[in-house]
Short mmCIF file of C-alpha atoms in Angstrom, two decimals:
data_model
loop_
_atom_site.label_atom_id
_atom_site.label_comp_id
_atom_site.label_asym_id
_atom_site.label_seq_id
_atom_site.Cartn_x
_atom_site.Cartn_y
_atom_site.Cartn_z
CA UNK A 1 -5.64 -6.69 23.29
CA UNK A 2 -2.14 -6.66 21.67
CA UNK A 3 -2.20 -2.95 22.47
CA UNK A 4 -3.37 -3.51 26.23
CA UNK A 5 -0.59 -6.02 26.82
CA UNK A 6 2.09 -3.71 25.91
CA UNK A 7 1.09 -1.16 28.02
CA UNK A 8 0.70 -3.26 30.91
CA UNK A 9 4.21 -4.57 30.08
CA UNK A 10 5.54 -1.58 29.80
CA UNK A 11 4.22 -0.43 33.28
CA UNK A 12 4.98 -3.66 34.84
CA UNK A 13 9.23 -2.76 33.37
CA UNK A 14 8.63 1.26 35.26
CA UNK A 15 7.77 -0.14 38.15
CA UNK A 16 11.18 -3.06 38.20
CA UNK A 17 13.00 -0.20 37.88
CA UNK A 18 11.64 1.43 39.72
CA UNK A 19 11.97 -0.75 42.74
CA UNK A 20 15.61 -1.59 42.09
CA UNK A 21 18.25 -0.85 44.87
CA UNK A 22 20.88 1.42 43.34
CA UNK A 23 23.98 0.50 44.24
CA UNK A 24 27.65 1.51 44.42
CA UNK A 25 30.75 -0.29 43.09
CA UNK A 26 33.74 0.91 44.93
CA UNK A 27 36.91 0.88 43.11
CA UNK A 28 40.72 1.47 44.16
CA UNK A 29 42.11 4.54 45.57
CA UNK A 30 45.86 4.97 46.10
CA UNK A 31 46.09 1.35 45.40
CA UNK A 32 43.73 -0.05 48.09
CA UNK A 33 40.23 -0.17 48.58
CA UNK A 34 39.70 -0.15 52.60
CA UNK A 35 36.37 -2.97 51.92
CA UNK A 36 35.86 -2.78 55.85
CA UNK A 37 36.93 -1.25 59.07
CA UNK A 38 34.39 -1.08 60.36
CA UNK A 39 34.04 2.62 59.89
CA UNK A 40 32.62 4.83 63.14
CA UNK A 41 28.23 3.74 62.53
CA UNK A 42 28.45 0.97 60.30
CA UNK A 43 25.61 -1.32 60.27
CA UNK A 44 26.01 -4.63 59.18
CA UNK A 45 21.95 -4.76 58.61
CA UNK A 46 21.90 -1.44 56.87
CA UNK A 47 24.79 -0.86 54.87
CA UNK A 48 25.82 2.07 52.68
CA UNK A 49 24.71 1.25 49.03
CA UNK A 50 28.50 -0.04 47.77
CA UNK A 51 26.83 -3.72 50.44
CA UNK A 52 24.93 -6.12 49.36
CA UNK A 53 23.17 -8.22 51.97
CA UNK A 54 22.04 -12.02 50.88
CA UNK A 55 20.01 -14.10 53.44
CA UNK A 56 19.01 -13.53 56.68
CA UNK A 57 21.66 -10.87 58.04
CA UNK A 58 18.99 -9.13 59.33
CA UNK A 59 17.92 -11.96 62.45
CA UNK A 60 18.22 -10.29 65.52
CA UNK A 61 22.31 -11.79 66.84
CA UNK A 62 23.46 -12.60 63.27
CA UNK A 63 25.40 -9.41 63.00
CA UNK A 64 26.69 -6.11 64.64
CA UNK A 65 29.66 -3.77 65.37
CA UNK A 66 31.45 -4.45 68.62
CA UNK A 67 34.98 -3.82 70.17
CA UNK A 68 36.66 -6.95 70.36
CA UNK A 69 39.97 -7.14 72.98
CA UNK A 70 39.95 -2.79 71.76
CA UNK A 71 39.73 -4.16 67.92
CA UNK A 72 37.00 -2.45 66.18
CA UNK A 73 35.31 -5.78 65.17
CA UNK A 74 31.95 -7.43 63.14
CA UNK A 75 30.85 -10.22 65.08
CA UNK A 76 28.72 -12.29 63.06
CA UNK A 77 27.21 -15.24 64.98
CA UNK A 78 26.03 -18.67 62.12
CA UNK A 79 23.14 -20.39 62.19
CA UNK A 80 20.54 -23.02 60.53
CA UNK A 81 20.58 -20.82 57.13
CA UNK A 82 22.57 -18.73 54.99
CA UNK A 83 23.64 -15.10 55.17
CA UNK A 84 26.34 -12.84 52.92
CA UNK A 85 27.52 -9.06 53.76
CA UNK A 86 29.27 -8.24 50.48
CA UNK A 87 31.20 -4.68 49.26
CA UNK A 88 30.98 -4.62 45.35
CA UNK A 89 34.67 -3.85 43.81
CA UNK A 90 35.88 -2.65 40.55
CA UNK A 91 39.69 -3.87 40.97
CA UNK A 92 42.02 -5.61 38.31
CA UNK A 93 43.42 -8.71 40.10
CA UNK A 94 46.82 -8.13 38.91
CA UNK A 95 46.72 -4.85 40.07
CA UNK A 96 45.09 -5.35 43.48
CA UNK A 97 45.61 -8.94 44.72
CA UNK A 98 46.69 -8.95 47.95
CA UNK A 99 43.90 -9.09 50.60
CA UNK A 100 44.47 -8.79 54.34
CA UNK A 101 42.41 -8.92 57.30
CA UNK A 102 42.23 -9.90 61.00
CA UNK A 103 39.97 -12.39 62.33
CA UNK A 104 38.71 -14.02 65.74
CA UNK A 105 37.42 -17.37 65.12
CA UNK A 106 35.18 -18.87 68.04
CA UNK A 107 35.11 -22.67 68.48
CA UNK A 108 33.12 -24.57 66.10
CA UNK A 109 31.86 -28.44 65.04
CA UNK A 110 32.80 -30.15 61.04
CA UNK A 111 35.49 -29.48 58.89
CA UNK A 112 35.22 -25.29 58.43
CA UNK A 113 34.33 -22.39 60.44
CA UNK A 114 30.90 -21.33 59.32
CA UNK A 115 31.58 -17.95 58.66
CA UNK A 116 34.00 -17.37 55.65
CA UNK A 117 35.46 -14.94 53.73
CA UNK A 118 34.46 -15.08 49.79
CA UNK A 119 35.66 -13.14 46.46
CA UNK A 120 34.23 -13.17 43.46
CA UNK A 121 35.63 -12.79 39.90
CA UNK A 122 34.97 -11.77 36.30
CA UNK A 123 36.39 -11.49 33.14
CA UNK A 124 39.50 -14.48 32.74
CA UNK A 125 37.29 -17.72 32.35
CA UNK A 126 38.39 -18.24 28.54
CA UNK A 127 36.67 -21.92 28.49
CA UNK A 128 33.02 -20.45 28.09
CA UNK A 129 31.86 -22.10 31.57
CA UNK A 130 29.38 -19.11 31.97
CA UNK A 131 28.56 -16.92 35.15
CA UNK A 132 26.72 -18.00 38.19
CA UNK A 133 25.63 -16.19 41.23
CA UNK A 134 25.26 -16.70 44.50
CA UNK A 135 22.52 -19.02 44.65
CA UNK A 136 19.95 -16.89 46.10
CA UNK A 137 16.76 -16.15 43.40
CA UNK A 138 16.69 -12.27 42.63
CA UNK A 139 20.64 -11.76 44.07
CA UNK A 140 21.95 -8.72 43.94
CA UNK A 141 25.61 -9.76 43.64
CA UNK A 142 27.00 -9.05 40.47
CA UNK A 143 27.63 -11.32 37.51
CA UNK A 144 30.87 -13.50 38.20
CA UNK A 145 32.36 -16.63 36.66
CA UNK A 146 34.72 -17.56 39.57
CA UNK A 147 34.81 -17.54 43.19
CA UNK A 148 37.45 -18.09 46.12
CA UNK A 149 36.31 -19.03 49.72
CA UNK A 150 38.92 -18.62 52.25
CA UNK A 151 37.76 -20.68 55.40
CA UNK A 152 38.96 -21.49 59.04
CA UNK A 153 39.48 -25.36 59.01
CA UNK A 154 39.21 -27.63 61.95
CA UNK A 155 43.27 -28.65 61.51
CA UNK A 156 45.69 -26.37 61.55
CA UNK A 157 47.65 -28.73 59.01
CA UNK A 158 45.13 -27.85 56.33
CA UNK A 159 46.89 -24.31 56.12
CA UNK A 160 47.40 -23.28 52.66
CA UNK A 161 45.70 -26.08 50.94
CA UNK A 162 42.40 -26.06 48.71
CA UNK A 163 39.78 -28.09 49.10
CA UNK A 164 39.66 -31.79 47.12
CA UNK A 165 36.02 -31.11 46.73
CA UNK A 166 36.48 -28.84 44.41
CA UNK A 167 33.45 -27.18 42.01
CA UNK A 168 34.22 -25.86 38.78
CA UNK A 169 33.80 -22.27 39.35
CA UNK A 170 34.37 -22.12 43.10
CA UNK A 171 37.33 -23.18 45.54
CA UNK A 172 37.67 -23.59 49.02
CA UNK A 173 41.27 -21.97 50.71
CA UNK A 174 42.14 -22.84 53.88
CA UNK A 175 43.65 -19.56 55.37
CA UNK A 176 44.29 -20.92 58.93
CA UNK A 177 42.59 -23.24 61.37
CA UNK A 178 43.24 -25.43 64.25
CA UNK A 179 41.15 -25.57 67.65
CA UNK A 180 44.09 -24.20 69.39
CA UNK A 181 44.44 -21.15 67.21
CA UNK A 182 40.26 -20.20 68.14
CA UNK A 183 39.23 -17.28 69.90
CA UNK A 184 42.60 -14.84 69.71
CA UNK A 185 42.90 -12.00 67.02
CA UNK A 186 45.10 -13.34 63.40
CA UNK A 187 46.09 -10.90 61.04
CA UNK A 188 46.39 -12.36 57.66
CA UNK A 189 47.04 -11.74 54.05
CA UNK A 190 46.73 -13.85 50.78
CA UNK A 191 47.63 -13.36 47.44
CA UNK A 192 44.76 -13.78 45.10
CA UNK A 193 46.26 -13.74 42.19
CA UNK A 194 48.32 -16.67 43.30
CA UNK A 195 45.46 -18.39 44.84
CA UNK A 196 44.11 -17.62 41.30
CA UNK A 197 46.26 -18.94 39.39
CA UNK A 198 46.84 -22.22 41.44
CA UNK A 199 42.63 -22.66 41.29
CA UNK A 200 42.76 -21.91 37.55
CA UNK A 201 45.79 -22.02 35.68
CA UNK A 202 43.70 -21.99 32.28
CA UNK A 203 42.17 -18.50 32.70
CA UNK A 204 43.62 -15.13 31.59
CA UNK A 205 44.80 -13.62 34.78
CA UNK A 206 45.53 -10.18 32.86
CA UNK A 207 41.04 -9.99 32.32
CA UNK A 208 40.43 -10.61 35.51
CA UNK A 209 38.35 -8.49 37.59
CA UNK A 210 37.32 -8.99 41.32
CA UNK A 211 33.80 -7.94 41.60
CA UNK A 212 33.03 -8.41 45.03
CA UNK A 213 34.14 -9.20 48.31
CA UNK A 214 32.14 -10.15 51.37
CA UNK A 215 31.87 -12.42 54.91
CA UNK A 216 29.61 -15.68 54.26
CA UNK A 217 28.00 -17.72 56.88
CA UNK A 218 26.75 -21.31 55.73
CA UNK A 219 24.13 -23.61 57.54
CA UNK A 220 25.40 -25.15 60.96
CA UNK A 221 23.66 -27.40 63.62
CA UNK A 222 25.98 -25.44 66.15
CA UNK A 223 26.05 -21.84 66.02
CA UNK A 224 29.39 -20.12 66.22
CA UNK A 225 31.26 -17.22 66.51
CA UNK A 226 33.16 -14.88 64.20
CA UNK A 227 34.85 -11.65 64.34
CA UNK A 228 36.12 -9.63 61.75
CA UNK A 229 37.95 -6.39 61.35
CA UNK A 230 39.48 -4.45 58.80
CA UNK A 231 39.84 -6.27 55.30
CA UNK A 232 41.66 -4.49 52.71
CA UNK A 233 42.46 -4.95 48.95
CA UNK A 234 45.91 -3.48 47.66
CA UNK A 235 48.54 -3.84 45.39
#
């Protein structure tokens, strides 16, 4: 019996493997990694194998490529669950942390936007707080201890600010916000290692590595709209 039930063990490991989605972890050339355009036949619901796709990304309106006011554009469109489009990274904060992108927010109902931008990060949480993931059971994202979400806020006066509900290994930014400032094209561009630093002063900046970076949507009663363009990591 012992015999039988390492066999079938063994079998049951082939066929994980098996199974498993390979993927690829993109890492910095020149100085930047380019993490999205998008690039001429993207597909938001098939990605190449450097994505990761949580949740239900592949409803039929959650996601696609479309020119928005002649910007090359994801429009991602929330709803009553959860979704995450993610690019895997292999980037030393310190020597990428600046992160730009443009974004078109569409009107929308509570405190945030929906649709977000998150980062995740490895390697400088000293106090032994553990990783987590995404949520999700089997994610594919990969291990991380911390995590940045940079949201559209309801008041523009939130610019800049975190969160006061605040987790222990995730923070909310406020990038921008403001029902006035919906539906035209911003270009931004934050400093993560700043926004690091401010969110954890205790950690080791220098170990830090930023693992992934993706567009989130979260639960709303009130769908709404969200386009995003070319996000890029550099130094």
């Amino acid at each position: 019996m012992a015999a039988r039930s390492i066999k079938f063990l063994a079998l049951a490991i082939v066929l994980l493997v098996g199974c498993a989605v390979p993927h690829t972890v993109i890492e910095p050339d020149g100085g930047q990694i380019r993490v999205l355009g998008p690039a001429p036949g993207f597909s938001p619901t098939t990605p190449p194998s450097s994505w990761v796709i949580e949740g239900t990304l592949d409803k039929p309106g959650r996601a696609s490529v479309v020119n928005k006011d002649g910007v090359p554009a994801l429009l991602f469109n929330s709803g009553s669950d959860s979704f995450l489009l993610a690019r895997l990274t292999r980037a030393k904060l310190l020597a990428t942390p600046y992160l730009s992108w443009a974004w078109n927010m569409g009107p929308h109902d509570g405190v945030t936007h929906p649709v977000s931008l998150v980062v995740g990060f490895r390697g400088g949480n000293l106090q032994g707080a553990g990783a987590t993931t995404w949520g999700w059971p089997g994610t594919a994202l990969p291990i991380h201890d911390r995590r940045v979400t940079i949201v559209w806020g309801a008041a523009a006066l939130k610019r800049g600010s975190f969160d006061e509900y605040v987790r222990k290994t995730g923070h909310r930014y406020f990038q921008r916000g403001g029902r006035e400032n919906t539906g035209s094209w911003w270009l931004e561009t934050a400093d993560l290692a700043d926004l690091y630093a401010r969110a954890w002063p205790q950690d080791d900046q220098g170990q830090v590595g930023i693992v992934f970076i993706g567009v989130a949507g979260q639960p709303a009663e009130t769908p709404a709209q969200a386009h995003v363009s070319g996000i890029l990591l550099s130094r």
